[in-house]
Short mmCIF file of C-alpha atoms and ligand atoms in Angstrom, two decimals:
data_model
loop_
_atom_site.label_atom_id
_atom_site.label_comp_id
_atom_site.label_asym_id
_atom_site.label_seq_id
_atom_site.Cartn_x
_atom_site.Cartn_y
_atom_site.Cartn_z
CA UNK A 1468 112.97 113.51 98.63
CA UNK A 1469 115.92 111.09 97.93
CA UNK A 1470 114.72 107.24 98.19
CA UNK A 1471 116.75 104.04 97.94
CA UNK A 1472 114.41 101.37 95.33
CA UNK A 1473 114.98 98.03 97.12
CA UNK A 1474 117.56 95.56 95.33
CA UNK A 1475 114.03 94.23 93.46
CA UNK A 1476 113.77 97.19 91.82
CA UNK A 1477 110.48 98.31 93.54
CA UNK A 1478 109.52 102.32 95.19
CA UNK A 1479 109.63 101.49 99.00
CA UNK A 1480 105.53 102.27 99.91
CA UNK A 1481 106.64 106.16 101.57
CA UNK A 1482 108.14 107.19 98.05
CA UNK A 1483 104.67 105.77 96.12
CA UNK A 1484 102.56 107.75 98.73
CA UNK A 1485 105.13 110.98 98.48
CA UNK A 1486 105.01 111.22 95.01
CA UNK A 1487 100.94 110.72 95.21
CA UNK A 1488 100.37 113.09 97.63
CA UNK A 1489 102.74 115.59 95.65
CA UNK A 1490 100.81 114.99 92.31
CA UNK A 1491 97.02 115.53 94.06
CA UNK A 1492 98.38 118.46 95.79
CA UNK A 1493 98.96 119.69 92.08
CA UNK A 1494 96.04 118.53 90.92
CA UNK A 1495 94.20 120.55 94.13
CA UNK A 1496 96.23 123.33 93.11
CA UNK A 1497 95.14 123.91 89.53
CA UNK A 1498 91.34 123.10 90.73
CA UNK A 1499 91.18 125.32 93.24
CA UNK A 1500 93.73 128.25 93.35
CA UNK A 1501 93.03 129.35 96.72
CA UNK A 1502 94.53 126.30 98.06
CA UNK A 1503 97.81 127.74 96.47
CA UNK A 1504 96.88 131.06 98.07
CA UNK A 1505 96.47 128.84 101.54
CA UNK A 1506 100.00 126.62 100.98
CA UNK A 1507 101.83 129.97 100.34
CA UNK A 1508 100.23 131.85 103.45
CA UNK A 1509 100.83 128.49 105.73
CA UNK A 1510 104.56 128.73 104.94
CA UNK A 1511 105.07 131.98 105.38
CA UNK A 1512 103.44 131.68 108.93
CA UNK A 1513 105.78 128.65 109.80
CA UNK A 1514 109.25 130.27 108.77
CA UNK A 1515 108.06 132.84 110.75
CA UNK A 1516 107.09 130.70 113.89
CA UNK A 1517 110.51 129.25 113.69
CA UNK A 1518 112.56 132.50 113.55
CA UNK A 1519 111.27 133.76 116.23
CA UNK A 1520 110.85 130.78 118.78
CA UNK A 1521 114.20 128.48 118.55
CA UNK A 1522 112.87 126.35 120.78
CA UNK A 1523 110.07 125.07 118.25
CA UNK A 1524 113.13 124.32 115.77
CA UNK A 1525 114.62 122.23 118.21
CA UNK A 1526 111.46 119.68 119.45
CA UNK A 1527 110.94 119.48 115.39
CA UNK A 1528 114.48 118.60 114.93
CA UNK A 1529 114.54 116.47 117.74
CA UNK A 1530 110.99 114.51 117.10
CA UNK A 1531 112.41 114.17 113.45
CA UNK A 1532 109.33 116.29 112.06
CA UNK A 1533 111.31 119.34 111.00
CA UNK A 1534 111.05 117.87 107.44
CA UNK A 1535 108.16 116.78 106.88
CA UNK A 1536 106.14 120.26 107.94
CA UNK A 1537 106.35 121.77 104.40
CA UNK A 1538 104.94 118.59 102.76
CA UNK A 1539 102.47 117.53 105.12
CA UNK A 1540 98.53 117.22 104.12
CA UNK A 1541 95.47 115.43 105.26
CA UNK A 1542 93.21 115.34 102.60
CA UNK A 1543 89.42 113.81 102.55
CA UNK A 1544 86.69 112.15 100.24
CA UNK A 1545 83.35 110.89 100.83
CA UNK A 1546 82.42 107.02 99.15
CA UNK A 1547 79.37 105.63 98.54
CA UNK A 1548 79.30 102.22 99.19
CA UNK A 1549 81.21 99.47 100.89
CA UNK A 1550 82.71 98.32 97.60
CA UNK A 1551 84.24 101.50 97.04
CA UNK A 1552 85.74 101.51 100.41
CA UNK A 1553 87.05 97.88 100.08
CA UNK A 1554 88.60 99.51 96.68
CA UNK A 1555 90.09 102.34 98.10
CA UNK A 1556 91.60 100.52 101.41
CA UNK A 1557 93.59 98.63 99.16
CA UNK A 1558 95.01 101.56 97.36
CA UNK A 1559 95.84 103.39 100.15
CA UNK A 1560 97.78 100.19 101.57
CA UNK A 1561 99.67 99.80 98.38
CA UNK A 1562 100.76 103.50 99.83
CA UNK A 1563 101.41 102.47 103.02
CA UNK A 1564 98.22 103.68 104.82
CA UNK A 1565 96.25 101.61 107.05
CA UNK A 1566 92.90 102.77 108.55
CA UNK A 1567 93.13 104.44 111.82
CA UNK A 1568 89.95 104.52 114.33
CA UNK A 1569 86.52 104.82 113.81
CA UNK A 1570 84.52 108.16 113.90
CA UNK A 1571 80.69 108.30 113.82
CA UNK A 1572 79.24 111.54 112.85
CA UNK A 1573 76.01 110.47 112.85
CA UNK A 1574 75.30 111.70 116.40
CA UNK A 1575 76.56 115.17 115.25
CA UNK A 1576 73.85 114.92 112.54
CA UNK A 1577 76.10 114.43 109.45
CA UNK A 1578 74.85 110.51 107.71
CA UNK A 1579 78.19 109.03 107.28
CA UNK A 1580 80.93 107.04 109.58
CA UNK A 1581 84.89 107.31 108.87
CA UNK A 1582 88.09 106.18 109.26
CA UNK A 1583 91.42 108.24 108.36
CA UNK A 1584 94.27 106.24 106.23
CA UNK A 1585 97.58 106.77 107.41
CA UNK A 1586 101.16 105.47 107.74
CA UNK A 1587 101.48 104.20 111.27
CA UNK A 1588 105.40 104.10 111.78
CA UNK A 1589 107.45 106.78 113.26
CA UNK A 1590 109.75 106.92 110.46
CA UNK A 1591 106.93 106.39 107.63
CA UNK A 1592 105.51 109.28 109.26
CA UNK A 1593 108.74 110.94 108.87
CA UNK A 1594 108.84 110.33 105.42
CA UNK A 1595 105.60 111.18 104.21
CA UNK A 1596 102.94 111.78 106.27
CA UNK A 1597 100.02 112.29 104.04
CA UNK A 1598 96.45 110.94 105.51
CA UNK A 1599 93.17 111.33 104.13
CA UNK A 1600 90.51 111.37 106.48
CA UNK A 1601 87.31 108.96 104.52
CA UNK A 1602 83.99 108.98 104.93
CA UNK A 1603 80.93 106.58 104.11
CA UNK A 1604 77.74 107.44 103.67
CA UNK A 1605 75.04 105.91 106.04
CA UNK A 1606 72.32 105.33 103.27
CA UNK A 1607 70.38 103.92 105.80
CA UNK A 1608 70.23 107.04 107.66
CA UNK A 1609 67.66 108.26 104.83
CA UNK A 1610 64.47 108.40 105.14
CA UNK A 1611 62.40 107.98 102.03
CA UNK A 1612 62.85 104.66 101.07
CA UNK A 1613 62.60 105.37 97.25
CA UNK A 1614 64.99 107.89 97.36
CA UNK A 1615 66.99 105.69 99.35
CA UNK A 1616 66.78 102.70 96.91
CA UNK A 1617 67.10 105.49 93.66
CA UNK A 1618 70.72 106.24 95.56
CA UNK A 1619 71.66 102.98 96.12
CA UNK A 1620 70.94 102.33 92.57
CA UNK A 1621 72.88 105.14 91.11
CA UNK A 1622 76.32 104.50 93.38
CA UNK A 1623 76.15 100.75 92.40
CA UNK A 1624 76.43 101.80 88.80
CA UNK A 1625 79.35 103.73 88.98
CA UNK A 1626 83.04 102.60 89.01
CA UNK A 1627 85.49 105.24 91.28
CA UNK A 1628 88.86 103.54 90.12
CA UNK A 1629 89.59 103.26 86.76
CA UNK A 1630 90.89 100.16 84.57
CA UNK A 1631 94.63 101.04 84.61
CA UNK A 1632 94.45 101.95 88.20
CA UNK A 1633 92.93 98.45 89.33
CA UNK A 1634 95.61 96.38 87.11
CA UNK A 1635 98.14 98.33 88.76
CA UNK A 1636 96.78 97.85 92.10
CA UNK A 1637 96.42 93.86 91.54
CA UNK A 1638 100.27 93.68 90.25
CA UNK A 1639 101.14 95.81 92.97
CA UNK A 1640 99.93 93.77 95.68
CA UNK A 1641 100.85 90.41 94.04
CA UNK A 1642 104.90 91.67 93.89
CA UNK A 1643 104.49 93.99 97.05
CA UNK A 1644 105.49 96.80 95.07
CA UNK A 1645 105.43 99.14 91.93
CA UNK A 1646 108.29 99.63 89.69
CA UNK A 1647 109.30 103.06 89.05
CA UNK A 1648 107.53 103.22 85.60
CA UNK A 1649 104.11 101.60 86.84
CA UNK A 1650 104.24 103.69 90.16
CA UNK A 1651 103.95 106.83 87.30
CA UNK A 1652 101.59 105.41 85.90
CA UNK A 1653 100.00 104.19 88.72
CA UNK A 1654 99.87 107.65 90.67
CA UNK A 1655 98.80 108.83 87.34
CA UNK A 1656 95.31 106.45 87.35
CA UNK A 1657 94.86 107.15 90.85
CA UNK A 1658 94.77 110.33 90.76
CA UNK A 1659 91.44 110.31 88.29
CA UNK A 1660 89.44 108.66 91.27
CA UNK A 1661 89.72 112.56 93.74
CA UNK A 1662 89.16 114.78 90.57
CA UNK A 1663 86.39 117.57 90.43
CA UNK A 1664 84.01 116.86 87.90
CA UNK A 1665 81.60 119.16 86.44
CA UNK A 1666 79.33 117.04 85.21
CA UNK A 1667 76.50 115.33 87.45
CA UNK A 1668 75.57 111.90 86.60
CA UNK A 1669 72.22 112.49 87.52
CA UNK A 1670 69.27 115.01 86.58
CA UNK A 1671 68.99 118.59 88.28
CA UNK A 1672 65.17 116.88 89.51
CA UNK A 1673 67.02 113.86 90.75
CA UNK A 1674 70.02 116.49 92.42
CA UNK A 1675 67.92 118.72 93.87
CA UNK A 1676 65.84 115.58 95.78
CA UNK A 1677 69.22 114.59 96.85
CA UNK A 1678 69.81 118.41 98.54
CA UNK A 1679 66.94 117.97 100.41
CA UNK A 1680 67.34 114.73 102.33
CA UNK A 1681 71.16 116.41 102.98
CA UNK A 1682 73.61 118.02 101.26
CA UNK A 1683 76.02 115.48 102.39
CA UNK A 1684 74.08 112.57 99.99
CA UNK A 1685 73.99 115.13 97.37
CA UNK A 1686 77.75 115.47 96.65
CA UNK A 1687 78.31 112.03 97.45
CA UNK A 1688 75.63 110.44 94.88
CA UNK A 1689 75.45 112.89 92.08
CA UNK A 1690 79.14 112.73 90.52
CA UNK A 1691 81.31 109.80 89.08
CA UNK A 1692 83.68 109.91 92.06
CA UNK A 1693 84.54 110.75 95.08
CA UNK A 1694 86.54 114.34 94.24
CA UNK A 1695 88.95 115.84 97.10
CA UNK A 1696 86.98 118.03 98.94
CA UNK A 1697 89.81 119.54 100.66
CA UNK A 1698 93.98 119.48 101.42
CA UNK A 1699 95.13 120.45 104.69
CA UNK A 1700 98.30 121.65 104.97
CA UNK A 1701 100.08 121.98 108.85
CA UNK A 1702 100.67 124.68 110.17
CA UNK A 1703 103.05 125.62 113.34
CA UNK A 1704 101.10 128.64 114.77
CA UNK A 1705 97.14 128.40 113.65
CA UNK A 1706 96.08 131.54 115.61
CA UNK A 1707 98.68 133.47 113.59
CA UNK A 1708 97.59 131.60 110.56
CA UNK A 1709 93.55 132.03 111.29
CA UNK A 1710 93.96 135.75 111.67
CA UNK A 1711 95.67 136.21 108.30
CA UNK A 1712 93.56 134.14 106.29
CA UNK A 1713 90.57 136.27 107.43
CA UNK A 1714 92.78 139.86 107.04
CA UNK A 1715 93.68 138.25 103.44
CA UNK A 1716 89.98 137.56 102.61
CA UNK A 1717 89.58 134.48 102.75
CA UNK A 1718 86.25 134.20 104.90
CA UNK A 1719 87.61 131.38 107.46
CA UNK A 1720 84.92 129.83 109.99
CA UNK A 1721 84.47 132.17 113.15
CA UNK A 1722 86.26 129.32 115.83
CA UNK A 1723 88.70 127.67 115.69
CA UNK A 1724 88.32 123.97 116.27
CA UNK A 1725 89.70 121.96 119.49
CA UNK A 1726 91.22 122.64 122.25
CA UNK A 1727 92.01 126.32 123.13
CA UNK A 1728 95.45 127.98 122.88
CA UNK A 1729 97.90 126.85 124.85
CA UNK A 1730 101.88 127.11 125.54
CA UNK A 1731 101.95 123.41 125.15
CA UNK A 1732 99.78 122.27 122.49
CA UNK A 1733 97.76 119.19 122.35
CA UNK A 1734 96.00 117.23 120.23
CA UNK A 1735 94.79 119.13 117.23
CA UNK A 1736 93.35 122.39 116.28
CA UNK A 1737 91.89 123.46 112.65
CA UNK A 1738 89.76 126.01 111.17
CA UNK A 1739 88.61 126.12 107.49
CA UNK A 1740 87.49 128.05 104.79
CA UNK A 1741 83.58 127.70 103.45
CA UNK A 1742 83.07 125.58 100.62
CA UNK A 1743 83.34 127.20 97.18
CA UNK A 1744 80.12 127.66 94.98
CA UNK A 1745 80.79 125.88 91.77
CA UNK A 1746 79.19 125.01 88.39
CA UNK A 1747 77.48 121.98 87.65
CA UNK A 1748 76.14 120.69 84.62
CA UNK A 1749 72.97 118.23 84.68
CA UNK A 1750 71.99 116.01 81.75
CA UNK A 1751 68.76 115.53 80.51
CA UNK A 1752 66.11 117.15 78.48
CA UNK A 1753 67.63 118.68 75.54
CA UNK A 1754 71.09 119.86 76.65
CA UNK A 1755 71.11 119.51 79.93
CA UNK A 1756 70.97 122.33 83.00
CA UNK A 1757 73.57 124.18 84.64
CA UNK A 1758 73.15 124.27 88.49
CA UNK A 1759 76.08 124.81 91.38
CA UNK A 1760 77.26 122.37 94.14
CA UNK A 1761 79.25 123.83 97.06
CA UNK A 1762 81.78 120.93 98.33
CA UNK A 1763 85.24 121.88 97.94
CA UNK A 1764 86.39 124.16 100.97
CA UNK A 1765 90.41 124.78 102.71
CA UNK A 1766 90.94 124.10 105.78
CA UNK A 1767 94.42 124.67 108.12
CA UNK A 1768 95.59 122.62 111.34
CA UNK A 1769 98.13 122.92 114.03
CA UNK A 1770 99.31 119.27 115.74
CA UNK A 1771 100.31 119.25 119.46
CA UNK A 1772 100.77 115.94 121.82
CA UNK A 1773 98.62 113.03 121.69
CA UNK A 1774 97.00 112.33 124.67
CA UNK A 1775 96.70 108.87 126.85
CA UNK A 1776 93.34 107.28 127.29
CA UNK A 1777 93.17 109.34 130.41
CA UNK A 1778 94.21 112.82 129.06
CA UNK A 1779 91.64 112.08 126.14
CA UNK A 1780 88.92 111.59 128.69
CA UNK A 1781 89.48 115.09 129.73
CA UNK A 1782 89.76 116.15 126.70
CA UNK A 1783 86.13 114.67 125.90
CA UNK A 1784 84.96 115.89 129.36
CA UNK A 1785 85.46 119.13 128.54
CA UNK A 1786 84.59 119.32 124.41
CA UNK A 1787 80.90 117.80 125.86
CA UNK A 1788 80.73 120.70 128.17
CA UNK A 1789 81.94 119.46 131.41
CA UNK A 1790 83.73 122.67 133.24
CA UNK A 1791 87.27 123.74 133.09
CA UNK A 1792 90.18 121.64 130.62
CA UNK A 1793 91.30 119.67 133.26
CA UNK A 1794 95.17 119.52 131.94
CA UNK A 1795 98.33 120.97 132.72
CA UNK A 1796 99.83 123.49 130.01
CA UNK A 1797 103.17 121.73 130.79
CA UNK A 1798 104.98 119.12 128.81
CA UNK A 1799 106.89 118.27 132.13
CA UNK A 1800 103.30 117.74 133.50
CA UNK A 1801 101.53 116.18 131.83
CA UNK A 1802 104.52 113.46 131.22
CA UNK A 1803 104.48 112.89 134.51
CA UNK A 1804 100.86 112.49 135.16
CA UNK A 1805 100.82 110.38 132.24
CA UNK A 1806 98.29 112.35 130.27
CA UNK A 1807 100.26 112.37 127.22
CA UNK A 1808 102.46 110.30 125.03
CA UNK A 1809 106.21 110.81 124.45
CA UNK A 1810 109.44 109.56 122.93
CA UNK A 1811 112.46 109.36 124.73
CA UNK A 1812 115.87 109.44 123.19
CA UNK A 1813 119.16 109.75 124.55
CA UNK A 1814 121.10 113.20 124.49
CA UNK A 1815 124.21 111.88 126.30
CA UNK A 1816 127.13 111.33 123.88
CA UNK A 1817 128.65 108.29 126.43
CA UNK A 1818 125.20 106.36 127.85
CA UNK A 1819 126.51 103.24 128.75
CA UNK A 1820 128.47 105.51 131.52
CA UNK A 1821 124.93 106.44 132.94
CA UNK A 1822 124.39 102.92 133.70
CA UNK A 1823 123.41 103.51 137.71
CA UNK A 1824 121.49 106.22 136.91
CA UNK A 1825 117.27 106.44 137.07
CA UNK A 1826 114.94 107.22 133.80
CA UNK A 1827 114.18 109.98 135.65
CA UNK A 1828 117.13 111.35 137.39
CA UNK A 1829 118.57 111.13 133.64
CA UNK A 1830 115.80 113.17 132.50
CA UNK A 1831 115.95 116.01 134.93
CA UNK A 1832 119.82 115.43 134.07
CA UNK A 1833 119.28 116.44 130.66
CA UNK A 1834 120.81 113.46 129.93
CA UNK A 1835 117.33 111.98 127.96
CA UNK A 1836 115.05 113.72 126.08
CA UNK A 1837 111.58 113.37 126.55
CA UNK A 1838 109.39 115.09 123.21
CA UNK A 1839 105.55 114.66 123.24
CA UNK A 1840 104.43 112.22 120.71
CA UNK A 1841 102.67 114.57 117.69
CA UNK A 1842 98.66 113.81 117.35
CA UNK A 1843 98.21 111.97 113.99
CA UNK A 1844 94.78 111.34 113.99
CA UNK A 1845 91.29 113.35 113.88
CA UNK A 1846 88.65 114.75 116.90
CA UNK A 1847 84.98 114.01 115.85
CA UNK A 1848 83.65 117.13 117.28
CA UNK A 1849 86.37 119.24 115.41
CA UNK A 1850 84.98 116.64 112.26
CA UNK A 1851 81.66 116.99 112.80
CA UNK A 1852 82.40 121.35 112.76
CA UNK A 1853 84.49 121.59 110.13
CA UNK A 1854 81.66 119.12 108.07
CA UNK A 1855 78.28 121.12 109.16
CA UNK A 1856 80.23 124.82 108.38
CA UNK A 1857 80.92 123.80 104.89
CA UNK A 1858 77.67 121.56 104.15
CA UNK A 1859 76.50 125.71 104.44
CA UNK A 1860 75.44 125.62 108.60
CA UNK A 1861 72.49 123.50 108.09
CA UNK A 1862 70.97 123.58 111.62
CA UNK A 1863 70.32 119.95 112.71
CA UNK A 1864 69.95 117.54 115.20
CA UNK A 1865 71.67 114.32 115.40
CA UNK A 1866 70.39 111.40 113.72
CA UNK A 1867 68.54 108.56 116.28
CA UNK A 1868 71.05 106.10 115.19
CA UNK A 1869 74.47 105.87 116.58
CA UNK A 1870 77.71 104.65 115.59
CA UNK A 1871 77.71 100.78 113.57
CA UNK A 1872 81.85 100.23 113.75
CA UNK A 1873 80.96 96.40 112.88
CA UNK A 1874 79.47 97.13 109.87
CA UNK A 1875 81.79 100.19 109.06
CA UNK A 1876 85.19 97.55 109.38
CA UNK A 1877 82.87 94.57 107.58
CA UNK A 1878 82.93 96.75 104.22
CA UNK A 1879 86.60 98.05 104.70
CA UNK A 1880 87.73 94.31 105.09
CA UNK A 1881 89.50 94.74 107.97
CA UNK A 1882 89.52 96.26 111.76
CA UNK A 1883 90.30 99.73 112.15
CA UNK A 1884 93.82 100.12 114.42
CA UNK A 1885 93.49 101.51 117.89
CA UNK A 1886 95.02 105.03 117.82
CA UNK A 1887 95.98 104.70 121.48
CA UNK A 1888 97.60 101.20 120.76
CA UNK A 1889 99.65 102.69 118.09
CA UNK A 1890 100.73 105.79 120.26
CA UNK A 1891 101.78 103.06 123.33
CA UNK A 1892 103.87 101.30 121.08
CA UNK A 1893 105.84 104.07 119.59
CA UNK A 1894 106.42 105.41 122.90
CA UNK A 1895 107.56 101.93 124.11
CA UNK A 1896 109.71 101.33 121.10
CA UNK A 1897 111.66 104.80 122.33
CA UNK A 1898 111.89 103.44 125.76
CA UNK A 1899 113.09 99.93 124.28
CA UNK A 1900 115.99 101.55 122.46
CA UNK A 1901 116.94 103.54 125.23
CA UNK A 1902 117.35 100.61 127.36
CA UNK A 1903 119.74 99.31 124.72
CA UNK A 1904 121.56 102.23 124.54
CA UNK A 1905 122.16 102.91 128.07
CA UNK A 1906 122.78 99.03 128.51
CA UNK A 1907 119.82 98.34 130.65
CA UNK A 1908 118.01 95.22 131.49
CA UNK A 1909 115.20 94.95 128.95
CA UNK A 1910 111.72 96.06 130.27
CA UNK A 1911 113.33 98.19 133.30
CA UNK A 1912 112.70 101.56 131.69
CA UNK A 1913 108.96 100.74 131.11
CA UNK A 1914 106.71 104.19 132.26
C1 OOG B 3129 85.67 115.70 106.24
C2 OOG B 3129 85.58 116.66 107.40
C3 OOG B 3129 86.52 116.28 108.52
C4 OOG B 3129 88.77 117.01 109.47
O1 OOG B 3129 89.89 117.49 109.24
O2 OOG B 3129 88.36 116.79 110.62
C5 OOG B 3129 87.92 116.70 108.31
C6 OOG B 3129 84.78 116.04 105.09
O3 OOG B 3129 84.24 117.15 105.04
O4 OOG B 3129 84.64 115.18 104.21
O5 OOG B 3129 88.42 116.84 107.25
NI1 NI B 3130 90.10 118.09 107.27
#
């Protein structure tokens, strides 16, 4: 990726979180080599998915995403406590993610509520669109209160971001910016905070306690950090992709993950890998014990439109059980229903000549192009699946308690953004410079 440093000298935020997500995807890499197994099969599926449908090479050109496929990942990590989300939120801003919505799992019996950090602008999203989906555990959700307290007491003695990371974050966010030699170093720190460690901080006695009240609290409380428990890369055809991870061996989960199949995709569909069994070493006694911990897992995804606030109620309506998917397999559709987002861009080489003309007569013209607006966020059903298959299919039922959003955005800082806000604005922002382009009154192209 080319960049231009800004006349202070400082990486523009999309180059810091590019060259971070480049270096964990190494890191990932060397940790777990089936992820490099994954990335390799991924590609090969897309370059294939393009050859044979030109079509698919033309929306990606035309939504600007044609790029960014080979580089894209959502990654995710599991915190402890609200200081450690506070700590992390302000990394990931230095990066140029901000937290997107609010997902409680809790219902779908997993003891932790989360928030994905992403860019939120079209063309930060275009430069780098790395997002890493972040959970916090619900300590409350226990229910021994002495384990509870013996967990609460272990997280608070541990530090997730190292020395050199936190200076560089504080001169980061006093200049707005990292130089190129502190953004090294800087990406170099960071990365320490998602590595796998081997060693537990705590005793097998004190682990194996932890296993029982949930898996989940186990690999959240017994390490130093909050390792990368997966890197998601994106593919362009996950049925293709699905059927040769399991010809290749690589065990994937049985479903796939959201919505079904469909000429037009929608939202977002993912399948994964189960969790790898690894080894563990426990201190105490005389040298320890050695012990295994399943966390780290693969997982692929495929992105298709993101839907309005009405399309997404269908969506939910028919996840929870509720009949047929009540929407058209038709981008043409379902822009005109308004069930999904788009961008609109001019294709006319003269617009201003169009002047007379409708939005829609100029669309049927061929004259504008309308592209569905690409899903950037998360489903918590598809979450909640792709946590219980690799916490090993522990049968559950949901906790009592539901989501706590207040107290979720009280230790992040700040208010999550509203993923349907985010979508209306980039779709107006099309429709805004369209109106400029084809000389029209401000506001009269509004859908
Ligand atoms: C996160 C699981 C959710 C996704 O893509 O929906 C997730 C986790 O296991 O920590 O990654
Ligand atoms: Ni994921």
């Amino acid at each position: 990726m080319t960049y231009q440093s800004g006349m202070n000298g400082l990486l523009p935020p999309a180059e810091l979180r590019a060259r971070f997500a480049a270096a964990l995807s190494d890191m990932y890499r060397a940790e777990v080599p089936q992820y490099g197994a994954l990335l390799a099969l991924v590609k090969d599926v897309n370059r294939e998915t393009i050859a044979a449908d030109p079509a698919l090479a033309d929306a990606l050109l035309a939504s600007g995403e044609f790029g960014r496929i080979d580089q894209e990942r959502h990654g995710a990590i599991r915190l402890g406590t609200a200081a450690e989300l506070a700590a992390v939120a302000r990394a990931f801003r230095l990066m140029g993610m901000r937290p997107v919505s609010y997902y409680d799992l809790a219902t779908a019996g997993v003891p932790v509520h989360s928030t994905a950090f992403r860019p939120v602008e079209a063309e930060e999203l275009a430069a780098s669109p790395f997002r890493v989906f972040t959970s916090l555990l619900r300590l409350e959700l226990i229910d021994d209160a002495g384990l509870r307290a013996e967990a609460a007491e272990i997280l608070g003695r541990r530090q997730i971001i190292n020395e050199e990371a936190l200076s560089l974050l504080a001169e980061g966010e006093a200049a707005s910016g990292l130089d190129e030699r502190e953004a090294g170093r800087f990406v170099t720190a960071l990365l320490e905070t998602f590595r796998w460690h081997q060693r537990a901080t705590i005793t097998e006695e004190c682990y194996a306690r932890l296993l029982a009240s949930h898996r989940l609290t186990a690999d959240v409380v017994s390490f130093p950090g909050p390792h990368i428990n997966h890197l998601t890369p994106r593919t362009l055809d996950i049925d293709a992709a699905h059927a040769r991870m399991a010809a290749l061996g690589f065990g994937p989960k049985d479903e796939i993950e959201g919505p079904p199949a469909r000429a037009c995709p929608i939202l977002l569909r993912q399948t994964s890998f189960r969790a790898l069994s690894e080894k563990v070493h426990f201190p105490g006694g005389a040298s320890g014990a050695q012990g295994s911990h399943t966390a780290r897992f693969g997982e692929i995804e495929q992105r298709g439109a993101a839907l309005t606030r009405e399309g997404r109620i269908r969506y939910d309506r028919w996840i929870a059980g509720g009949g047929d998917l009540d929407l058209p397999d038709d981008g043409e559709e379902l822009r005109r229903q308004r069930l999904a987002f788009f961008r609109y861009q001019p294709s006319d080489a003269r617009p201003r000549e169009r002047r007379g003309e409708s939005l829609e007569e100029l669309i049927a013209d061929g004259a504008v192009i309308a592209t569905p607006i690409t899903y950037e966020d998360f489903l918590p059903v598809s979450a909640a699946g792709i946590f219980r298959s690799n916490l090993g299919d522990e049968a559950r039922g949901g906790y009592a308690a539901t989501g706590s959003r207040a107290e979720f955005e009280q230790a992040l800082g700040e208010p999550t953004l509203d993923e349907f806000t985010l979508y209306a604005g980039a779709q107006a922002d099309s429709l805004r410079a369209l109106e400029r382009a084809f000389g029209w009154p401000e506001g009269s192209a509004a859908t």
